[in-house]
CSV table of C-alpha atoms in Angstrom, one decimal:
chain,number,residue,atom,x,y,z
A,1,MET,CA,-19.8,11.5,20.1
A,2,ASP,CA,-17.9,12.4,17.0
A,3,THR,CA,-14.2,12.6,17.1
A,4,LYS,CA,-13.0,16.0,15.9
A,5,ILE,CA,-9.4,16.8,16.3
A,6,GLU,CA,-7.4,19.4,14.5
A,7,LEU,CA,-3.6,19.4,14.7
A,8,HIS,CA,-1.4,22.2,13.3
A,9,MET,CA,2.2,21.4,12.8
A,10,CYS,CA,5.1,22.9,10.8
A,11,ALA,CA,6.7,20.9,8.1
A,12,ASN,CA,9.5,19.6,10.3
A,13,PRO,CA,10.3,15.9,10.7
A,14,ASP,CA,11.0,16.6,14.4
A,15,TYR,CA,7.2,16.7,14.9
A,16,LEU,CA,6.3,13.5,13.0
A,17,CYS,CA,6.3,11.7,16.4
A,18,VAL,CA,3.7,14.1,17.7
A,19,ALA,CA,1.4,13.5,14.7
A,20,ARG,CA,2.0,9.7,15.1
A,21,ALA,CA,1.0,9.9,18.8
A,22,VAL,CA,-2.2,11.9,18.0
A,23,ALA,CA,-3.1,9.5,15.1
A,24,ARG,CA,-2.7,6.5,17.4
A,25,GLN,CA,-4.8,7.9,20.2
A,26,VAL,CA,-7.6,9.1,17.8
A,27,ALA,CA,-7.7,5.6,16.2
A,28,GLN,CA,-7.9,3.9,19.6
A,29,ILE,CA,-10.6,6.3,20.8
A,30,SER,CA,-12.5,5.5,17.6
A,31,ARG,CA,-12.4,1.8,18.6
A,32,LEU,CA,-10.2,0.7,15.7
A,33,LYS,CA,-8.3,-2.5,16.3
A,34,LYS,CA,-4.5,-2.5,16.9
A,35,LYS,CA,-3.7,-3.5,13.3
A,36,GLU,CA,-5.9,-0.7,11.8
A,37,THR,CA,-4.5,1.8,14.4
A,38,GLU,CA,-1.0,1.1,13.2
A,39,GLN,CA,-2.1,1.3,9.5
A,40,ILE,CA,-3.6,4.7,10.1
A,41,THR,CA,-0.5,5.9,12.0
A,42,LEU,CA,1.6,4.7,9.0
A,43,ALA,CA,-0.6,6.4,6.5
A,44,VAL,CA,-0.5,9.7,8.4
A,45,VAL,CA,3.3,9.6,8.6
A,46,GLU,CA,3.6,8.7,4.9
A,47,ALA,CA,1.3,11.6,4.0
A,48,LEU,CA,3.2,14.1,6.1
A,49,THR,CA,6.6,12.9,4.8
A,50,ASN,CA,5.3,13.4,1.3
A,51,VAL,CA,4.2,17.0,2.1
A,52,ILE,CA,7.5,17.8,3.7
A,53,ARG,CA,9.5,16.3,0.8
A,54,HIS,CA,7.4,17.1,-2.2
A,55,SER,CA,5.0,20.0,-1.5
A,56,TYR,CA,7.5,22.0,0.5
A,57,GLY,CA,10.7,20.7,-1.0
A,58,GLY,CA,12.2,19.8,2.4
A,59,PRO,CA,11.8,20.6,6.1
A,60,CYS,CA,10.7,24.2,6.8
A,61,ASP,CA,8.4,26.2,9.1
A,62,LYS,CA,5.4,26.2,6.7
A,63,PRO,CA,2.2,24.8,8.1
A,64,ILE,CA,0.4,21.5,7.7
A,65,VAL,CA,-3.1,21.0,9.1
A,66,ILE,CA,-4.4,17.5,10.0
A,67,LYS,CA,-8.0,16.9,10.8
A,68,PHE,CA,-9.4,13.7,12.3
A,69,ASN,CA,-13.2,13.2,12.1
A,70,LYS,CA,-15.3,10.1,13.0
A,71,ILE,CA,-18.0,10.1,10.4
A,72,LYS,CA,-20.9,8.1,9.1
A,73,CYS,CA,-20.3,7.3,5.5
A,74,PRO,CA,-23.6,8.0,3.6
A,75,ASP,CA,-22.9,5.5,0.8
A,76,GLU,CA,-21.5,2.7,3.0
A,77,LYS,CA,-23.9,3.2,6.0
A,78,LYS,CA,-21.0,2.6,8.4
A,79,MET,CA,-18.8,4.6,10.6
A,80,ALA,CA,-15.3,5.6,9.5
A,81,LEU,CA,-12.3,7.6,10.6
A,82,GLU,CA,-11.7,10.4,8.1
A,83,ILE,CA,-8.3,12.1,8.0
A,84,VAL,CA,-7.8,15.3,6.0
A,85,ILE,CA,-4.3,16.7,5.5
A,86,ARG,CA,-3.9,20.2,4.1
A,87,ASP,CA,-0.7,21.8,3.0
A,88,PHE,CA,0.0,25.2,1.5
A,89,GLY,CA,2.9,24.2,-0.8
A,90,LYS,CA,3.2,23.2,-4.4
A,91,ARG,CA,0.0,22.3,-6.3
A,92,VAL,CA,0.1,19.3,-8.6
A,93,ASP,CA,-2.5,17.6,-10.8
A,94,PRO,CA,-4.0,14.9,-8.6
A,95,LYS,CA,-4.1,12.6,-11.6
A,96,THR,CA,-0.3,12.6,-11.6
A,97,ILE,CA,-0.1,11.3,-8.0
A,98,GLU,CA,0.3,7.6,-8.1
A,99,GLY,CA,2.5,4.8,-6.7
A,100,ARG,CA,5.4,3.7,-8.7
A,101,ASP,CA,6.1,0.2,-10.3
A,102,LEU,CA,7.0,-2.0,-7.3
A,103,ASP,CA,8.9,-4.5,-9.6
A,104,GLU,CA,11.8,-2.0,-9.7
A,105,ILE,CA,13.8,-2.5,-6.4
A,106,ARG,CA,15.0,0.9,-5.4
A,107,PRO,CA,14.6,3.2,-2.4
A,108,GLY,CA,11.8,5.7,-2.2
A,109,GLY,CA,8.6,6.5,-4.1
A,110,VAL,CA,6.4,4.1,-2.3
A,111,GLY,CA,4.6,6.4,0.1
A,112,VAL,CA,1.4,6.8,-2.0
A,113,HIS,CA,1.3,3.1,-2.6
A,114,ILE,CA,1.5,2.4,1.2
A,115,MET,CA,-1.3,5.0,1.9
A,116,GLN,CA,-3.5,3.4,-0.8
A,117,SER,CA,-2.8,-0.1,0.5
A,118,VAL,CA,-3.6,0.5,4.2
A,119,MET,CA,-6.5,3.0,3.9
A,120,ASP,CA,-10.0,2.2,2.4
A,121,LYS,CA,-10.1,5.4,0.4
A,122,THR,CA,-7.5,8.0,-0.5
A,123,GLU,CA,-8.3,11.1,-2.5
A,124,PHE,CA,-6.0,14.0,-3.5
A,125,LYS,CA,-7.4,17.4,-4.5
A,126,GLN,CA,-6.0,20.8,-5.2
A,127,ALA,CA,-6.9,23.0,-2.2
A,128,GLU,CA,-8.5,26.4,-2.6
A,129,GLY,CA,-5.9,29.1,-2.9
A,130,SER,CA,-2.7,27.1,-2.6
A,131,GLY,CA,-1.4,23.6,-1.8
A,132,MET,CA,-3.0,20.2,-1.8
A,133,LEU,CA,-5.7,18.4,0.3
A,134,LEU,CA,-5.5,14.7,1.0
A,135,ARG,CA,-8.6,12.9,2.3
A,136,MET,CA,-8.2,9.4,3.7
A,137,ILE,CA,-10.9,7.1,5.0
A,138,LYS,CA,-10.7,4.0,7.2
A,139,TYR,CA,-13.9,2.1,7.9
A,140,ILE,CA,-14.6,1.1,11.5
A,141,GLU,CA,-15.7,-2.5,11.4
B,1,MET,CA,30.5,0.4,20.5
B,2,THR,CA,27.4,1.1,22.5
B,3,ASN,CA,25.4,4.3,22.4
B,4,ASP,CA,23.3,5.9,25.2
B,5,THR,CA,20.1,4.0,25.3
B,6,ASN,CA,18.3,6.4,27.6
B,7,ASP,CA,17.5,8.8,24.8
B,8,PRO,CA,14.3,7.6,23.1
B,9,ARG,CA,15.3,9.5,19.9
B,10,ASN,CA,18.4,7.4,19.7
B,11,VAL,CA,17.3,4.7,17.2
B,12,ILE,CA,20.8,3.2,17.0
B,13,LYS,CA,20.9,1.3,20.2
B,14,ALA,CA,24.2,-0.5,19.8
B,15,ILE,CA,26.7,-1.7,17.3
B,16,ARG,CA,29.0,-4.7,18.0
B,17,ASN,CA,31.4,-6.9,16.1
B,18,HIS,CA,31.1,-10.7,16.1
B,19,ASP,CA,34.0,-12.3,14.3
B,20,GLN,CA,33.7,-10.9,10.8
B,21,ASP,CA,30.1,-9.9,11.2
B,22,VAL,CA,28.6,-6.6,12.5
B,23,ILE,CA,25.4,-6.5,14.5
B,24,ILE,CA,23.5,-3.2,14.6
B,25,GLU,CA,20.6,-3.0,17.1
B,26,LEU,CA,17.9,-0.5,16.2
B,27,ALA,CA,15.1,0.6,18.5
B,28,GLY,CA,12.1,2.9,18.7
B,29,GLU,CA,10.4,4.5,15.7
B,30,ILE,CA,12.1,4.9,12.4
B,31,ASP,CA,10.9,7.8,10.2
B,32,MET,CA,12.2,10.7,8.1
B,33,LYS,CA,13.7,12.3,11.2
B,34,CYS,CA,16.3,9.6,11.9
B,35,SER,CA,16.6,7.6,8.6
B,36,ALA,CA,19.5,9.7,7.3
B,37,LYS,CA,21.5,8.9,10.5
B,38,ILE,CA,20.9,5.2,10.1
B,39,LYS,CA,21.8,5.4,6.4
B,40,ASP,CA,25.1,7.1,7.3
B,41,LYS,CA,25.9,4.4,9.9
B,42,PHE,CA,25.3,1.6,7.4
B,43,LYS,CA,27.6,3.3,5.0
B,44,GLU,CA,30.3,3.4,7.7
B,45,ILE,CA,29.7,-0.2,8.6
B,46,PHE,CA,29.9,-1.5,5.0
B,47,GLN,CA,33.2,0.4,4.5
B,48,GLN,CA,34.7,-2.1,7.0
B,49,LYS,CA,33.8,-4.9,4.5
B,50,PRO,CA,32.1,-7.2,7.1
B,51,HIS,CA,31.2,-10.7,6.1
B,52,SER,CA,27.6,-9.9,7.0
B,53,VAL,CA,25.6,-7.1,8.7
B,54,ILE,CA,22.9,-8.2,11.0
B,55,VAL,CA,20.2,-5.7,11.7
B,56,ASP,CA,18.4,-6.5,15.0
B,57,MET,CA,15.0,-4.8,14.8
B,58,THR,CA,13.4,-6.5,17.8
B,59,GLU,CA,12.8,-3.2,19.5
B,60,VAL,CA,11.7,-1.2,16.4
B,61,ASN,CA,8.0,-0.6,16.9
B,62,PHE,CA,7.4,1.7,13.9
B,63,MET,CA,9.0,2.0,10.5
B,64,ASP,CA,7.8,4.0,7.5
B,65,SER,CA,9.0,4.1,3.9
B,66,SER,CA,12.0,6.3,4.9
B,67,GLY,CA,13.2,3.4,7.0
B,68,LEU,CA,12.4,0.9,4.3
B,69,ALA,CA,14.5,3.0,1.8
B,70,VAL,CA,17.5,2.9,4.2
B,71,LEU,CA,17.2,-1.0,4.3
B,72,VAL,CA,17.0,-1.1,0.5
B,73,VAL,CA,20.1,1.1,0.1
B,74,ALA,CA,21.9,-1.1,2.7
B,75,LEU,CA,20.9,-4.2,0.7
B,76,LYS,CA,22.4,-2.7,-2.4
B,77,ARG,CA,25.6,-1.8,-0.6
B,78,SER,CA,25.8,-5.4,0.7
B,79,ARG,CA,25.5,-6.8,-2.8
B,80,ILE,CA,28.2,-4.5,-4.1
B,81,ASN,CA,30.4,-5.6,-1.2
B,82,ASN,CA,29.6,-9.3,-1.5
B,83,SER,CA,28.4,-9.1,2.1
B,84,ALA,CA,25.1,-10.4,3.5
B,85,LEU,CA,22.4,-8.2,5.0
B,86,LYS,CA,20.2,-10.0,7.5
B,87,LEU,CA,17.2,-8.6,9.3
B,88,VAL,CA,16.3,-10.0,12.7
B,89,GLY,CA,13.2,-9.8,15.0
B,90,LEU,CA,10.7,-7.9,12.7
B,91,THR,CA,7.5,-7.1,14.4
B,92,LYS,CA,4.2,-7.7,12.5
B,93,ASP,CA,3.9,-4.0,11.7
B,94,VAL,CA,7.4,-3.7,10.4
B,95,LEU,CA,7.1,-6.9,8.3
B,96,SER,CA,3.8,-5.6,7.0
B,97,ILE,CA,5.4,-2.6,5.3
B,98,LEU,CA,7.9,-4.9,3.6
B,99,GLU,CA,5.0,-7.0,2.4
B,100,ILE,CA,3.0,-4.0,1.2
B,101,CYS,CA,6.0,-3.0,-1.0
B,102,ARG,CA,6.6,-6.6,-2.0
B,103,LEU,CA,10.1,-6.6,-0.6
B,104,GLU,CA,9.8,-9.3,2.0
B,105,THR,CA,11.4,-11.9,-0.3
B,106,ILE,CA,14.5,-9.9,-1.2
B,107,PHE,CA,15.7,-9.7,2.4
B,108,HIS,CA,17.1,-12.5,4.5
B,109,ILE,CA,14.8,-12.4,7.6
B,110,PHE,CA,15.5,-14.3,10.8
B,111,ASP,CA,13.8,-14.6,14.2
B,112,THR,CA,16.9,-14.3,16.3
B,113,THR,CA,20.4,-12.9,16.1
B,114,ASP,CA,21.8,-16.4,16.9
B,115,GLU,CA,19.9,-17.9,14.0
B,116,ALA,CA,21.2,-15.1,11.7
B,117,LEU,CA,24.8,-15.7,12.8
B,118,SER,CA,24.6,-19.5,12.2
B,119,LYS,CA,23.3,-19.2,8.6
């Protein structure tokens, strides 16, 4: 049976623990191993933190929608966990979203690099109407 | 100084002095929600000009880039102060985020607090 979970939360760091708990449980139900489960949990938190900080400019009551789907990848012919995160904040050109140079030792700016490192695919798009849409894929081995 | 450990949201479990060193014990899950609180506590600790600050992370089971940023700021403070910042008891998942960001070599990492105190 496909995993289809949709979580609606406001852009408040108080609820990051809720998103984390849901991500962990969905990954476990999707039969991902412990290491992959923690990687997915980390990617979800990094994505939500970026939405709160950059799309909405800080904690607020505006919505974030997180969808978890267990899918069959048509190109790869294997199962994967797909996570889609939609916000309704600032729209940016997806080409400008990239990790910074890691040789520079300073705090912050590594969220995108972490997401890209721990997930098999990450793709940013401008959502219809307003905001951004992030699609992340983790293959189930 | 010891804080109430019954509150799971309380990521700063305890802070204690050991001669000229300060040991801060963190616990639980470190994210954007609590990182500012830890950052402020590090600032307070470094104002005491300790010889070294030992961060016991044995009970930290999740840390994101917000937590990592706090550690980088603390490391910078330690260098300004001529103090040492030592990380103790990192779980595989916490160590992994340091490795992803290629920061594992800039921190002094130890298995136990005793080992960190002796070096």
